[in-house]
Coordinates of C-alpha atoms in Angstrom, one line a residue:
X1 CA -18.3 -1.9 -46.0
X2 CA -14.7 -2.0 -44.8
X3 CA -13.9 -4.8 -42.4
X4 CA -10.4 -4.0 -41.3
X5 CA -9.3 -7.3 -42.8
X6 CA -5.8 -7.6 -44.1
X7 CA -5.6 -7.6 -47.9
X8 CA -4.6 -11.1 -49.0
X9 CA -5.3 -12.6 -45.5
X10 CA -9.0 -12.3 -45.2
X11 CA -9.2 -14.2 -41.9
X12 CA -7.2 -11.6 -40.0
X13 CA -9.0 -8.5 -38.7
X14 CA -6.6 -6.0 -37.3
X15 CA -8.5 -2.7 -36.8
X16 CA -12.1 -1.8 -36.2
X17 CA -14.1 1.0 -37.7
X18 CA -14.5 2.6 -34.2
X19 CA -10.7 2.6 -33.9
X20 CA -10.3 4.3 -37.3
X21 CA -12.7 7.0 -36.2
X22 CA -10.6 7.6 -33.1
X23 CA -7.4 7.7 -35.1
X24 CA -8.8 10.2 -37.6
X25 CA -10.2 12.3 -34.7
X26 CA -6.8 12.5 -33.1
X27 CA -5.1 13.3 -36.5
X28 CA -7.4 16.1 -37.4
X29 CA -8.2 17.2 -33.8
X30 CA -11.9 16.9 -34.6
X31 CA -14.7 15.6 -32.3
X32 CA -16.7 14.3 -35.3
X33 CA -15.4 12.5 -38.4
X34 CA -17.0 10.5 -41.1
X35 CA -15.0 7.4 -42.1
X36 CA -16.2 6.1 -45.4
X37 CA -13.9 3.1 -45.9
X38 CA -10.5 1.7 -44.7
X39 CA -8.1 -0.9 -45.9
X40 CA -4.9 -2.5 -44.6
X41 CA -2.2 -3.4 -47.1
X42 CA 1.3 -4.8 -47.0
X43 CA 4.0 -2.2 -47.2
X44 CA 5.3 -1.5 -50.7
X45 CA 8.5 -3.5 -50.0
X46 CA 6.8 -6.3 -48.2
X47 CA 9.1 -5.9 -45.2
X48 CA 8.8 -8.1 -42.2
X49 CA 10.8 -7.0 -39.2
X50 CA 12.0 -9.6 -36.7
X51 CA 10.2 -7.8 -33.9
X52 CA 6.9 -7.1 -35.8
X53 CA 5.1 -7.1 -39.1
X54 CA 4.5 -3.8 -41.0
X55 CA 1.4 -2.7 -42.9
X56 CA -0.2 0.5 -44.3
X57 CA -3.6 1.6 -43.0
X58 CA -5.5 3.7 -45.5
X59 CA -8.6 5.5 -44.2
X60 CA -11.0 7.3 -46.5
X61 CA -13.0 10.1 -44.9
X62 CA -15.4 12.7 -46.0
X63 CA -14.3 16.2 -45.3
X64 CA -16.2 19.3 -46.6
X65 CA -18.2 17.1 -49.0
X66 CA -15.0 15.7 -50.5
X67 CA -13.4 12.3 -50.1
X68 CA -9.9 12.3 -48.6
X69 CA -7.4 9.5 -47.9
X70 CA -5.3 9.4 -44.8
X71 CA -2.3 7.1 -44.5
X72 CA -0.9 5.4 -41.4
X73 CA 1.9 3.0 -40.5
X74 CA 0.7 -0.1 -38.7
X75 CA 3.0 -2.4 -36.8
X76 CA 1.6 -5.6 -35.3
X77 CA 2.9 -8.6 -33.5
X78 CA 4.1 -11.2 -36.0
X79 CA 1.6 -13.7 -37.3
X80 CA 4.4 -16.3 -37.5
X81 CA 3.6 -18.3 -34.3
X82 CA 7.2 -19.1 -33.4
X83 CA 8.4 -15.6 -33.9
X84 CA 5.4 -14.2 -31.9
X85 CA 6.2 -16.5 -29.0
X86 CA 9.8 -15.3 -28.8
X87 CA 8.7 -11.6 -28.8
X88 CA 6.0 -12.2 -26.2
X89 CA 8.4 -14.2 -24.0
X90 CA 11.0 -11.4 -24.0
X91 CA 8.5 -8.6 -24.0
X92 CA 9.7 -6.6 -27.0
X93 CA 6.3 -5.5 -28.3
X94 CA 4.7 -5.0 -24.9
X95 CA 7.6 -2.7 -24.1
X96 CA 7.2 -0.5 -27.2
X97 CA 3.4 -0.3 -26.7
X98 CA 3.9 0.9 -23.1
X99 CA 6.6 3.4 -24.2
X100 CA 4.3 5.0 -26.7
X101 CA 1.4 4.9 -24.2
X102 CA 2.9 6.3 -21.0
X103 CA 6.4 7.7 -21.4
X104 CA 7.1 9.1 -24.9
X105 CA 4.0 11.4 -24.8
X106 CA 5.5 13.1 -21.7
X107 CA 8.6 14.2 -23.5
X108 CA 8.4 17.7 -25.0
X109 CA 9.1 19.4 -28.3
X110 CA 8.1 16.6 -30.7
X111 CA 6.8 19.1 -33.3
X112 CA 8.1 20.9 -36.3
X113 CA 11.9 21.1 -36.7
X114 CA 12.3 19.7 -33.2
X115 CA 10.4 16.5 -34.0
X116 CA 12.3 13.3 -33.4
X117 CA 9.7 10.5 -33.6
X118 CA 6.4 9.9 -35.4
X119 CA 3.1 10.6 -33.7
X120 CA 1.3 7.5 -32.4
X121 CA -2.5 7.4 -32.7
X122 CA -3.3 3.9 -31.4
X123 CA -1.4 1.7 -29.0
X124 CA -2.9 -1.7 -28.3
X125 CA -1.3 -4.8 -26.8
X126 CA -0.8 -6.3 -30.3
X127 CA -0.4 -3.3 -32.6
X128 CA 0.7 0.3 -33.0
X129 CA -0.7 2.8 -35.5
X130 CA 1.3 6.0 -36.2
X131 CA 2.1 8.5 -38.9
X132 CA 3.0 7.0 -42.3
X133 CA 6.2 8.9 -42.8
X134 CA 6.5 8.1 -46.5
X135 CA 3.6 10.4 -47.2
X136 CA 5.3 13.1 -45.2
X137 CA 8.4 13.0 -47.4
X138 CA 10.6 10.7 -45.3
X139 CA 12.5 7.6 -46.6
X140 CA 15.3 5.3 -45.6
X141 CA 18.8 5.9 -46.9
X142 CA 19.1 3.6 -50.0
X143 CA 20.5 0.1 -49.2
X144 CA 24.3 0.0 -49.1
X145 CA 24.7 3.8 -49.7
X146 CA 27.5 5.4 -47.7
X147 CA 26.3 7.0 -44.4
X148 CA 28.1 10.3 -45.1
X149 CA 28.8 13.1 -42.7
X150 CA 25.5 14.7 -43.6
X151 CA 23.6 11.6 -42.5
X152 CA 25.6 11.3 -39.3
X153 CA 25.0 14.9 -38.4
X154 CA 21.2 14.7 -39.0
X155 CA 21.1 11.5 -36.9
X156 CA 23.1 13.0 -34.0
X157 CA 20.9 16.2 -34.1
X158 CA 17.8 14.0 -33.8
X159 CA 19.4 12.0 -31.0
X160 CA 20.3 15.2 -29.1
X161 CA 16.6 16.4 -29.4
X162 CA 15.5 13.1 -27.9
X163 CA 18.1 13.1 -25.1
X164 CA 17.3 16.8 -24.3
X165 CA 13.6 16.0 -24.0
X166 CA 14.5 13.2 -21.6
X167 CA 16.7 15.4 -19.4
X168 CA 14.0 18.1 -19.4
X169 CA 11.4 15.7 -18.2
X170 CA 13.6 14.2 -15.5
X171 CA 14.8 17.6 -14.3
X172 CA 11.4 19.4 -14.2
X173 CA 8.8 16.7 -13.8
X174 CA 10.2 13.7 -11.9
X175 CA 10.4 15.3 -8.4
X176 CA 14.1 14.7 -7.8
X177 CA 14.0 11.1 -8.9
X178 CA 15.2 9.2 -12.0
X179 CA 13.1 8.2 -15.0
X180 CA 13.9 4.5 -14.4
X181 CA 12.5 4.8 -10.8
X182 CA 9.1 5.8 -12.3
X183 CA 9.1 3.9 -15.6
X184 CA 11.4 1.0 -14.8
X185 CA 8.8 -1.6 -15.8
X186 CA 9.0 -0.4 -19.4
X187 CA 12.7 0.3 -19.6
X188 CA 13.9 -3.3 -18.9
X189 CA 16.7 -4.8 -20.9
X190 CA 15.1 -6.6 -23.8
X191 CA 18.1 -7.2 -26.1
X192 CA 21.3 -7.9 -24.1
X193 CA 19.5 -10.6 -22.1
X194 CA 20.5 -14.1 -21.3
X195 CA 17.0 -15.2 -22.2
X196 CA 17.4 -13.7 -25.7
X197 CA 18.6 -16.5 -28.0
X198 CA 19.0 -14.0 -30.8
X199 CA 21.7 -12.2 -28.8
X200 CA 23.4 -15.4 -27.7
X201 CA 23.5 -16.7 -31.3
X202 CA 25.2 -13.4 -32.2
X203 CA 27.9 -14.0 -29.6
X204 CA 28.4 -17.5 -30.8
X205 CA 28.9 -16.3 -34.4
X206 CA 31.6 -13.9 -33.2
X207 CA 33.4 -16.7 -31.4
X208 CA 33.2 -19.0 -34.4
X209 CA 34.6 -16.3 -36.7
X210 CA 37.4 -15.6 -34.1
X211 CA 38.4 -19.2 -34.0
X212 CA 38.2 -20.0 -37.7
X213 CA 38.9 -16.8 -39.6
X214 CA 40.3 -14.0 -37.5
X215 CA 43.8 -12.7 -37.6
X216 CA 43.6 -13.1 -33.8
X217 CA 42.8 -16.8 -33.8
X218 CA 46.2 -17.7 -32.3
X219 CA 46.0 -15.0 -29.6
X220 CA 45.7 -16.5 -26.1
X221 CA 42.3 -14.8 -25.5
X222 CA 40.8 -16.7 -28.4
X223 CA 43.1 -19.9 -28.3
X224 CA 42.5 -20.4 -24.6
X225 CA 38.7 -20.0 -24.6
X226 CA 38.5 -16.7 -22.8
X227 CA 36.7 -14.7 -25.5
X228 CA 33.1 -15.6 -24.5
X229 CA 33.6 -14.7 -20.9
X230 CA 35.0 -11.3 -21.9
X231 CA 32.1 -10.6 -24.3
X232 CA 29.6 -11.5 -21.7
X233 CA 30.7 -8.5 -19.6
X234 CA 28.2 -6.6 -21.8
X235 CA 25.4 -8.0 -19.7
X236 CA 26.5 -5.8 -16.8
X237 CA 27.3 -2.9 -19.1
X238 CA 23.7 -2.9 -20.4
X239 CA 22.3 -2.0 -17.0
X240 CA 21.5 1.6 -15.9
X241 CA 24.3 3.1 -13.9
X242 CA 24.7 5.7 -11.1
X243 CA 28.2 6.6 -12.2
X244 CA 27.0 8.7 -15.1
X245 CA 23.9 10.8 -16.0
X246 CA 21.4 8.6 -17.8
X247 CA 18.8 9.5 -20.4
X248 CA 16.2 7.7 -22.4
X249 CA 18.3 5.9 -25.1
X250 CA 17.0 4.4 -28.3
X251 CA 19.9 2.0 -28.6
X252 CA 18.8 0.5 -31.9
X253 CA 19.7 3.2 -34.4
X254 CA 20.8 1.3 -37.5
X255 CA 19.8 2.7 -40.8
X256 CA 16.3 1.0 -41.1
X257 CA 15.2 2.7 -37.8
X258 CA 16.0 6.2 -39.1
X259 CA 13.9 7.9 -41.7
X260 CA 15.3 11.0 -43.4
X261 CA 13.6 13.8 -45.2
X262 CA 15.2 14.6 -48.6
X263 CA 14.8 17.5 -51.2
X264 CA 12.8 16.5 -54.2
X265 CA 14.5 16.6 -57.6
X266 CA 12.9 17.7 -60.9
X267 CA 12.2 14.1 -62.0
X268 CA 10.3 13.3 -58.8
X269 CA 13.2 11.4 -57.4
X270 CA 14.7 12.2 -54.0
X271 CA 18.1 13.9 -53.5
X272 CA 19.7 11.2 -51.4
X273 CA 22.9 13.1 -51.2
X274 CA 21.4 15.8 -49.0
X275 CA 19.3 14.6 -46.1
X276 CA 17.6 17.5 -44.3
X277 CA 16.0 16.1 -41.2
X278 CA 15.3 12.7 -39.6
X279 CA 13.0 10.8 -37.2
X280 CA 13.5 7.6 -35.2
X281 CA 11.2 4.6 -35.3
X282 CA 11.1 1.3 -33.4
X283 CA 11.6 1.9 -29.7
X284 CA 11.4 -1.7 -28.4
X285 CA 15.1 -1.7 -27.3
X286 CA 14.9 1.6 -25.3
X287 CA 16.9 1.8 -22.1
X288 CA 17.9 4.3 -19.4
X289 CA 21.6 4.7 -20.0
X290 CA 24.2 7.5 -20.5
X291 CA 23.7 9.6 -23.7
X292 CA 27.2 8.6 -25.0
X293 CA 25.9 5.0 -25.3
X294 CA 23.3 6.1 -27.8
X295 CA 25.6 8.5 -29.7
X296 CA 28.4 5.9 -30.1
X297 CA 26.1 3.1 -31.1
X298 CA 24.4 5.2 -33.7
X299 CA 27.8 6.1 -35.1
X300 CA 29.1 2.5 -35.0
X301 CA 26.0 0.9 -36.5
X302 CA 26.1 3.2 -39.6
X303 CA 29.7 4.1 -40.4
X304 CA 32.9 2.3 -41.6
X305 CA 35.9 1.9 -39.4
X306 CA 38.1 4.3 -41.4
X307 CA 35.3 6.9 -41.3
X308 CA 35.2 6.6 -37.5
X309 CA 39.0 6.8 -37.2
X310 CA 39.1 10.0 -39.2
X311 CA 35.9 11.7 -37.8
X312 CA 34.8 10.2 -34.5
X313 CA 36.0 13.1 -32.3
X314 CA 34.3 15.6 -34.6
X315 CA 31.1 13.6 -34.6
X316 CA 31.0 13.5 -30.8
X317 CA 31.8 17.2 -30.5
X318 CA 29.0 17.9 -33.0
X319 CA 26.5 15.8 -30.9
X320 CA 27.6 17.4 -27.6
X321 CA 27.3 21.0 -29.0
X322 CA 23.9 20.3 -30.4
X323 CA 22.8 18.7 -27.1
X324 CA 24.0 22.0 -25.4
X325 CA 21.9 23.9 -27.9
X326 CA 18.8 21.8 -27.3
X327 CA 19.1 22.0 -23.5
X328 CA 19.3 25.8 -23.7
X329 CA 15.7 25.7 -24.8
X330 CA 14.8 24.3 -21.4
X331 CA 17.2 26.6 -19.5
X332 CA 19.3 23.5 -18.6
X333 CA 23.1 23.8 -18.5
X334 CA 24.7 20.8 -20.3
X335 CA 27.9 21.1 -18.2
X336 CA 25.8 20.4 -15.0
X337 CA 24.0 17.4 -16.4
X338 CA 26.5 15.9 -18.8
X339 CA 30.0 17.4 -18.4
X340 CA 32.3 16.8 -21.3
X341 CA 34.9 14.9 -19.3
X342 CA 32.1 12.6 -18.0
X343 CA 30.9 12.1 -21.6
X344 CA 34.5 11.1 -22.6
X345 CA 34.9 8.7 -19.6
X346 CA 31.6 7.1 -20.5
X347 CA 32.8 6.5 -24.0
X348 CA 35.8 4.5 -22.7
X349 CA 33.8 2.7 -20.1
X350 CA 31.3 1.3 -22.6
X351 CA 33.7 0.6 -25.6
X352 CA 33.2 -3.2 -25.3
X353 CA 29.5 -2.7 -25.5
X354 CA 29.7 -0.7 -28.7
X355 CA 32.0 -3.2 -30.4
X356 CA 30.1 -6.3 -29.3
X357 CA 26.7 -5.0 -30.4
X358 CA 28.2 -3.8 -33.7
X359 CA 29.6 -7.2 -34.4
X360 CA 26.3 -8.9 -33.6
X361 CA 24.3 -6.4 -35.7
X362 CA 26.4 -6.1 -38.9
X363 CA 26.1 -9.8 -39.9
X364 CA 22.3 -9.4 -40.0
X365 CA 21.8 -5.8 -41.0
X366 CA 24.2 -5.8 -43.9
X367 CA 22.9 -8.8 -45.7
X368 CA 21.9 -8.3 -49.3
X369 CA 18.6 -6.3 -49.5
X370 CA 15.6 -8.5 -48.9
X371 CA 17.6 -11.6 -48.2
X372 CA 16.2 -12.2 -44.7
X373 CA 12.6 -11.5 -45.8
X374 CA 13.0 -13.9 -48.8
X375 CA 14.4 -16.6 -46.4
X376 CA 11.5 -16.1 -44.0
X377 CA 9.0 -16.6 -46.8
X378 CA 10.7 -19.5 -48.5
X379 CA 12.3 -21.4 -45.6
X380 CA 10.8 -20.3 -42.2
X381 CA 12.6 -23.1 -40.4
X382 CA 16.0 -22.0 -41.6
X383 CA 15.1 -18.4 -40.8
X384 CA 14.3 -19.2 -37.2
X385 CA 17.4 -21.3 -36.9
X386 CA 19.5 -18.3 -38.0
X387 CA 17.7 -15.8 -35.8
X388 CA 17.3 -18.0 -32.7
X389 CA 19.7 -20.9 -32.6
X390 CA 22.9 -20.8 -34.8
X391 CA 23.9 -18.3 -37.5
X392 CA 27.6 -19.0 -37.5
X393 CA 27.8 -21.0 -40.7
X394 CA 25.3 -18.8 -42.4
X395 CA 27.5 -15.7 -41.7
X396 CA 30.6 -17.5 -43.0
X397 CA 28.9 -18.8 -46.1
X398 CA 27.5 -15.3 -47.0
X399 CA 31.0 -13.9 -46.6
X400 CA 32.1 -16.2 -49.4
X401 CA 29.2 -15.0 -51.6
X402 CA 29.0 -11.3 -51.0
X403 CA 32.2 -9.2 -51.1
X404 CA 30.5 -6.1 -49.6
X405 CA 29.1 -8.1 -46.8
X406 CA 32.4 -9.9 -46.2
X407 CA 34.3 -6.6 -46.0
X408 CA 31.8 -5.2 -43.4
X409 CA 31.7 -8.3 -41.2
X410 CA 35.5 -8.7 -41.2
X411 CA 35.9 -5.0 -40.3
X412 CA 33.5 -5.1 -37.4
X413 CA 34.8 -8.4 -36.0
X414 CA 38.4 -7.5 -36.3
X415 CA 37.9 -4.2 -34.5
X416 CA 36.2 -6.0 -31.6
X417 CA 38.8 -8.7 -31.4
X418 CA 41.7 -6.2 -31.6
X419 CA 40.1 -4.3 -28.6
X420 CA 39.6 -7.4 -26.6
X421 CA 43.0 -8.9 -27.2
X422 CA 44.7 -5.6 -26.5
X423 CA 42.8 -4.7 -23.3
X424 CA 41.9 -8.0 -21.7
X425 CA 43.8 -11.1 -20.7

């Protein structure tokens, strides 16, 4: 008899047999299903996200007198008590559960080539169960592989699908009101939040880098203690606005929240040079903001500065043209909803937000593969200090140990500081 207990942690029961029956029923669109067995396993890479723990649910069923296995991705609240308390206090997990329960299902065209997110089959206060994308041919871009134009284009196409679905829903189903007027309770700011110590520790790390290492350390903005006050303008920039058209924004599209489909090679390896399609996961940061915010953040989180300097205009035009194409499916004119000149003004208005978030993300997202997971397992106290209290010395020490990491961190920090020292006093 299957118990739904987690392999290796026999005291933890995550899923019941009745829930497995419901999950399979939804998957196969059948009223009656026969569940033989089910197990919950750690993911193959043992990954632990800061905002949740990840597992694989395997359900064995009988179909036409034959046993068949169905695979699902399970995301739960962390079992680490301190981490769980942080997430419950800020509301990250509750937010994502509510999004999957009440808002995302209302957005159209999440099928076939138009699909932009995995299907969710169970949303509970403490867990989510959805399609296991690995068994559908999706994978992450390999660690530290260049995010080429092909990756950027697939990401922006998926983003345009998501944004077009949001605009269609607001235009045709919200009775002349805004999405955030109806779903404001689940679209609150969970990341750029003065209660979020993770975010504040990121701002502190930028300031320490600026004062100790930056080429701008003698600039009056840094020298005279003005830097933090300028960076804190992002709190206001994170809010929904009435100056621009808003859409449902993912706002957390770094490489591990994007899964790509790849052609298979003869040796059963994947052709990572040629991504064909992608889906987005992890919606706990979602906000109602202008589409340019999402497009620019996705580009900044995944590309190098030189790549942006050479290609940013082309990337934005590509996104905008594809948004136009997607909105045509709904008989919506992009020039009425998101005029190109408004899109460009929005880009300039939010530039500080892109650069600050990029400089907070990069020192954590570009660590050596598995480094944070290893630290969490071997030294939980240090892990929590880095995530929640002070990561400044940790960042500087890693810059001395890892040339790739150092190059990326310097690039993101210097771009931010150049922008601030040039445009603010």
